Amino acid sequence: LMTQPTFNPDLAGSPLHHDVVLLERWSVALNRFKRGDVVTLWSPQNPDLLTTKRIIALEGDLVYPLPPSPTTPIRIPAGHCWVEGDSAYQTRDSNTYGPVPLALITSKVAYIAWPWGRRGLVANGLAKAKGRVRRLGGSVP
């Protein structure tokens, strides 16, 4: 159980709006991740900061980063993923620091417990990444 900045992009960035969420760690232990999963991970830029992001791509996939990042596609290396915040352009994510080692992921966000009106399972959504990810999968040298 932890609090995280809201998954509602309209409220993101407000210090008064946080979600209370339930975390699931079996996916991490079994190394089972899917595109669209919302996960907690240690920031690659600040090892003391636990953050929440959505997995957009997995190893072998090609990702076209959001501007102003380079427009050439990036192939996700083995043992890595591409993560993004749900509030585009208001977050530090893989568009800033590139692919992230899966070893930095600590848990999967499974359920929003608060606020009461938003309680429920976390949607596995990838709509904002549509057209920016080519799912190739498989092993990467």
PDB file of C-alpha atoms in Angstrom:
ATOM      1  CA  LEU A   1       0.000   0.000   0.000  1.00  0.00           C
ATOM      2  CA  MET A   2       1.431   3.382  -0.955  1.00  0.00           C
ATOM      3  CA  THR A   3       0.437   6.836  -2.129  1.00  0.00           C
ATOM      4  CA  GLN A   4       1.460   8.025  -5.554  1.00  0.00           C
ATOM      5  CA  PRO A   5       0.726  11.109  -7.625  1.00  0.00           C
ATOM      6  CA  THR A   6      -2.647  10.689  -9.214  1.00  0.00           C
ATOM      7  CA  PHE A   7      -3.158   8.669 -12.389  1.00  0.00           C
ATOM      8  CA  ASN A   8      -5.651  11.328 -13.460  1.00  0.00           C
ATOM      9  CA  PRO A   9      -3.691  13.568 -15.887  1.00  0.00           C
ATOM     10  CA  ASP A  10      -6.037  16.486 -15.111  1.00  0.00           C
ATOM     11  CA  LEU A  11      -4.863  16.487 -11.490  1.00  0.00           C
ATOM     12  CA  ALA A  12      -1.230  15.435 -11.992  1.00  0.00           C
ATOM     13  CA  GLY A  13       1.320  17.723 -10.438  1.00  0.00           C
ATOM     14  CA  SER A  14      -0.999  18.910  -7.678  1.00  0.00           C
ATOM     15  CA  PRO A  15       0.438  18.187  -4.218  1.00  0.00           C
ATOM     16  CA  LEU A  16      -3.102  17.749  -2.888  1.00  0.00           C
ATOM     17  CA  HIS A  17      -4.107  14.883  -5.157  1.00  0.00           C
ATOM     18  CA  HIS A  18      -2.565  11.466  -4.613  1.00  0.00           C
ATOM     19  CA  ASP A  19      -3.884   7.982  -5.189  1.00  0.00           C
ATOM     20  CA  VAL A  20      -3.614   5.343  -2.493  1.00  0.00           C
ATOM     21  CA  VAL A  21      -2.770   2.170  -4.365  1.00  0.00           C
ATOM     22  CA  LEU A  22      -2.252  -1.533  -3.689  1.00  0.00           C
ATOM     23  CA  LEU A  23       0.955  -3.017  -5.055  1.00  0.00           C
ATOM     24  CA  GLU A  24       1.547  -6.520  -6.397  1.00  0.00           C
ATOM     25  CA  ARG A  25       5.079  -7.963  -6.354  1.00  0.00           C
ATOM     26  CA  TRP A  26       4.605 -11.418  -7.913  1.00  0.00           C
ATOM     27  CA  SER A  27       4.993  -9.988 -11.422  1.00  0.00           C
ATOM     28  CA  VAL A  28       8.418  -8.664 -10.454  1.00  0.00           C
ATOM     29  CA  ALA A  29       9.511 -11.926  -8.819  1.00  0.00           C
ATOM     30  CA  LEU A  30       8.408 -13.879 -11.903  1.00  0.00           C
ATOM     31  CA  ASN A  31       9.666 -11.221 -14.354  1.00  0.00           C
ATOM     32  CA  ARG A  32       6.202 -10.982 -15.949  1.00  0.00           C
ATOM     33  CA  PHE A  33       5.598  -7.560 -17.394  1.00  0.00           C
ATOM     34  CA  LYS A  34       3.192  -6.421 -20.093  1.00  0.00           C
ATOM     35  CA  ARG A  35       3.003  -3.293 -22.159  1.00  0.00           C
ATOM     36  CA  GLY A  36       0.579  -0.984 -20.388  1.00  0.00           C
ATOM     37  CA  ASP A  37       1.368  -2.180 -16.852  1.00  0.00           C
ATOM     38  CA  VAL A  38       1.724   0.604 -14.291  1.00  0.00           C
ATOM     39  CA  VAL A  39       4.783  -0.118 -12.145  1.00  0.00           C
ATOM     40  CA  THR A  40       6.820   1.389  -9.339  1.00  0.00           C
ATOM     41  CA  LEU A  41      10.535   1.654  -9.961  1.00  0.00           C
ATOM     42  CA  TRP A  42      13.660   3.292  -8.632  1.00  0.00           C
ATOM     43  CA  SER A  43      14.500   6.344 -10.696  1.00  0.00           C
ATOM     44  CA  PRO A  44      17.538   5.784 -12.942  1.00  0.00           C
ATOM     45  CA  GLN A  45      18.534   9.403 -12.229  1.00  0.00           C
ATOM     46  CA  ASN A  46      17.985   9.383  -8.450  1.00  0.00           C
ATOM     47  CA  PRO A  47      18.361   6.000  -6.725  1.00  0.00           C
ATOM     48  CA  ASP A  48      16.577   7.333  -3.604  1.00  0.00           C
ATOM     49  CA  LEU A  49      13.389   8.196  -5.524  1.00  0.00           C
ATOM     50  CA  LEU A  50      10.650   5.604  -6.018  1.00  0.00           C
ATOM     51  CA  THR A  51       8.443   6.627  -8.930  1.00  0.00           C
ATOM     52  CA  THR A  52       5.400   5.319 -10.793  1.00  0.00           C
ATOM     53  CA  LYS A  53       5.324   4.924 -14.587  1.00  0.00           C
ATOM     54  CA  ARG A  54       3.565   2.918 -17.293  1.00  0.00           C
ATOM     55  CA  ILE A  55       5.487   0.332 -19.349  1.00  0.00           C
ATOM     56  CA  ILE A  56       5.176   1.360 -23.000  1.00  0.00           C
ATOM     57  CA  ALA A  57       7.606  -1.086 -24.621  1.00  0.00           C
ATOM     58  CA  LEU A  58       9.575  -4.222 -23.774  1.00  0.00           C
ATOM     59  CA  GLU A  59      12.836  -5.703 -25.005  1.00  0.00           C
ATOM     60  CA  GLY A  60      13.179  -5.851 -28.764  1.00  0.00           C
ATOM     61  CA  ASP A  61      10.472  -3.234 -29.418  1.00  0.00           C
ATOM     62  CA  LEU A  62      11.137  -0.032 -31.367  1.00  0.00           C
ATOM     63  CA  VAL A  63      10.008   3.212 -29.726  1.00  0.00           C
ATOM     64  CA  TYR A  64       9.719   6.655 -31.270  1.00  0.00           C
ATOM     65  CA  PRO A  65      10.383   9.049 -28.348  1.00  0.00           C
ATOM     66  CA  LEU A  66       8.218  12.102 -27.736  1.00  0.00           C
ATOM     67  CA  PRO A  67       9.575  15.481 -28.903  1.00  0.00           C
ATOM     68  CA  PRO A  68      11.905  17.187 -28.178  1.00  0.00           C
ATOM     69  CA  SER A  69      13.795  13.884 -27.790  1.00  0.00           C
ATOM     70  CA  PRO A  70      15.525  12.496 -30.889  1.00  0.00           C
ATOM     71  CA  THR A  71      13.023  11.339 -33.502  1.00  0.00           C
ATOM     72  CA  THR A  72      14.965   8.252 -34.519  1.00  0.00           C
ATOM     73  CA  PRO A  73      13.522   5.021 -33.096  1.00  0.00           C
ATOM     74  CA  ILE A  74      15.192   3.357 -30.138  1.00  0.00           C
ATOM     75  CA  ARG A  75      15.333  -0.427 -29.900  1.00  0.00           C
ATOM     76  CA  ILE A  76      14.803  -1.623 -26.342  1.00  0.00           C
ATOM     77  CA  PRO A  77      17.744  -3.788 -25.214  1.00  0.00           C
ATOM     78  CA  ALA A  78      17.422  -7.132 -23.431  1.00  0.00           C
ATOM     79  CA  GLY A  79      16.431  -6.823 -19.780  1.00  0.00           C
ATOM     80  CA  HIS A  80      15.036  -3.313 -20.257  1.00  0.00           C
ATOM     81  CA  CYS A  81      11.730  -1.548 -20.860  1.00  0.00           C
ATOM     82  CA  TRP A  82      10.509   1.910 -21.884  1.00  0.00           C
ATOM     83  CA  VAL A  83       8.415   3.717 -19.262  1.00  0.00           C
ATOM     84  CA  GLU A  84       6.382   6.909 -19.487  1.00  0.00           C
ATOM     85  CA  GLY A  85       4.250   8.948 -17.128  1.00  0.00           C
ATOM     86  CA  ASP A  86       0.564   9.288 -17.930  1.00  0.00           C
ATOM     87  CA  SER A  87       0.941  13.082 -18.105  1.00  0.00           C
ATOM     88  CA  ALA A  88       2.955  13.601 -21.283  1.00  0.00           C
ATOM     89  CA  TYR A  89       5.513  16.416 -21.155  1.00  0.00           C
ATOM     90  CA  GLN A  90       5.046  16.845 -17.374  1.00  0.00           C
ATOM     91  CA  THR A  91       7.195  13.953 -16.242  1.00  0.00           C
ATOM     92  CA  ARG A  92      10.724  12.599 -16.323  1.00  0.00           C
ATOM     93  CA  ASP A  93      10.594   9.199 -17.950  1.00  0.00           C
ATOM     94  CA  SER A  94      12.295   7.152 -20.670  1.00  0.00           C
ATOM     95  CA  ASN A  95      11.950  10.123 -23.024  1.00  0.00           C
ATOM     96  CA  THR A  96      14.481  11.786 -20.694  1.00  0.00           C
ATOM     97  CA  TYR A  97      16.689   8.898 -19.571  1.00  0.00           C
ATOM     98  CA  GLY A  98      16.134   6.154 -22.163  1.00  0.00           C
ATOM     99  CA  PRO A  99      15.363   2.463 -21.621  1.00  0.00           C
ATOM    100  CA  VAL A 100      15.188   1.335 -17.989  1.00  0.00           C
ATOM    101  CA  PRO A 101      16.601  -1.922 -16.568  1.00  0.00           C
ATOM    102  CA  LEU A 102      13.807  -4.256 -15.446  1.00  0.00           C
ATOM    103  CA  ALA A 103      15.813  -4.743 -12.234  1.00  0.00           C
ATOM    104  CA  LEU A 104      14.745  -1.230 -11.117  1.00  0.00           C
ATOM    105  CA  ILE A 105      11.064  -2.245 -11.041  1.00  0.00           C
ATOM    106  CA  THR A 106       9.825  -2.978  -7.511  1.00  0.00           C
ATOM    107  CA  SER A 107       6.123  -3.723  -8.018  1.00  0.00           C
ATOM    108  CA  LYS A 108       3.083  -3.505 -10.254  1.00  0.00           C
ATOM    109  CA  VAL A 109       0.266  -1.119  -9.306  1.00  0.00           C
ATOM    110  CA  ALA A 110      -2.767  -3.390  -9.128  1.00  0.00           C
ATOM    111  CA  TYR A 111      -5.590  -1.392  -7.552  1.00  0.00           C
ATOM    112  CA  ILE A 112      -6.547   2.202  -6.745  1.00  0.00           C
ATOM    113  CA  ALA A 113      -7.993   2.219  -3.213  1.00  0.00           C
ATOM    114  CA  TRP A 114      -8.466   6.005  -2.856  1.00  0.00           C
ATOM    115  CA  PRO A 115      -9.973   8.365  -3.838  1.00  0.00           C
ATOM    116  CA  TRP A 116     -13.191   6.435  -3.308  1.00  0.00           C
ATOM    117  CA  GLY A 117     -14.762   7.556  -6.591  1.00  0.00           C
ATOM    118  CA  ARG A 118     -11.825   6.167  -8.610  1.00  0.00           C
ATOM    119  CA  ARG A 119     -11.317   2.891  -6.760  1.00  0.00           C
ATOM    120  CA  GLY A 120     -10.803  -0.173  -8.896  1.00  0.00           C
ATOM    121  CA  LEU A 121      -8.280  -2.096 -10.947  1.00  0.00           C
ATOM    122  CA  VAL A 122      -5.654  -0.055 -12.770  1.00  0.00           C
ATOM    123  CA  ALA A 123      -6.382   0.055 -16.485  1.00  0.00           C
ATOM    124  CA  ASN A 124      -3.736  -1.420 -18.767  1.00  0.00           C
ATOM    125  CA  GLY A 125      -3.830   1.511 -21.202  1.00  0.00           C
ATOM    126  CA  LEU A 126      -1.543   2.234 -24.124  1.00  0.00           C
ATOM    127  CA  ALA A 127      -3.611   4.744 -26.103  1.00  0.00           C
ATOM    128  CA  LYS A 128      -1.062   7.551 -25.819  1.00  0.00           C
ATOM    129  CA  ALA A 129       1.697   5.361 -27.262  1.00  0.00           C
ATOM    130  CA  LYS A 130      -0.343   4.327 -30.305  1.00  0.00           C
ATOM    131  CA  GLY A 131       1.750   4.604 -33.454  1.00  0.00           C
ATOM    132  CA  ARG A 132       4.974   5.229 -31.506  1.00  0.00           C
ATOM    133  CA  VAL A 133       5.814   1.613 -30.627  1.00  0.00           C
ATOM    134  CA  ARG A 134       6.546  -1.262 -32.983  1.00  0.00           C
ATOM    135  CA  ARG A 135       6.099  -4.509 -31.088  1.00  0.00           C
ATOM    136  CA  LEU A 136       8.873  -6.741 -32.273  1.00  0.00           C
ATOM    137  CA  GLY A 137       9.571  -8.623 -29.035  1.00  0.00           C
ATOM    138  CA  GLY A 138      11.948 -11.531 -28.956  1.00  0.00           C
ATOM    139  CA  SER A 139      15.564 -11.546 -27.873  1.00  0.00           C
ATOM    140  CA  VAL A 140      17.867  -8.642 -28.442  1.00  0.00           C
ATOM    141  CA  PRO A 141      21.601  -9.173 -28.702  1.00  0.00           C
TER     142      PRO A 141
END
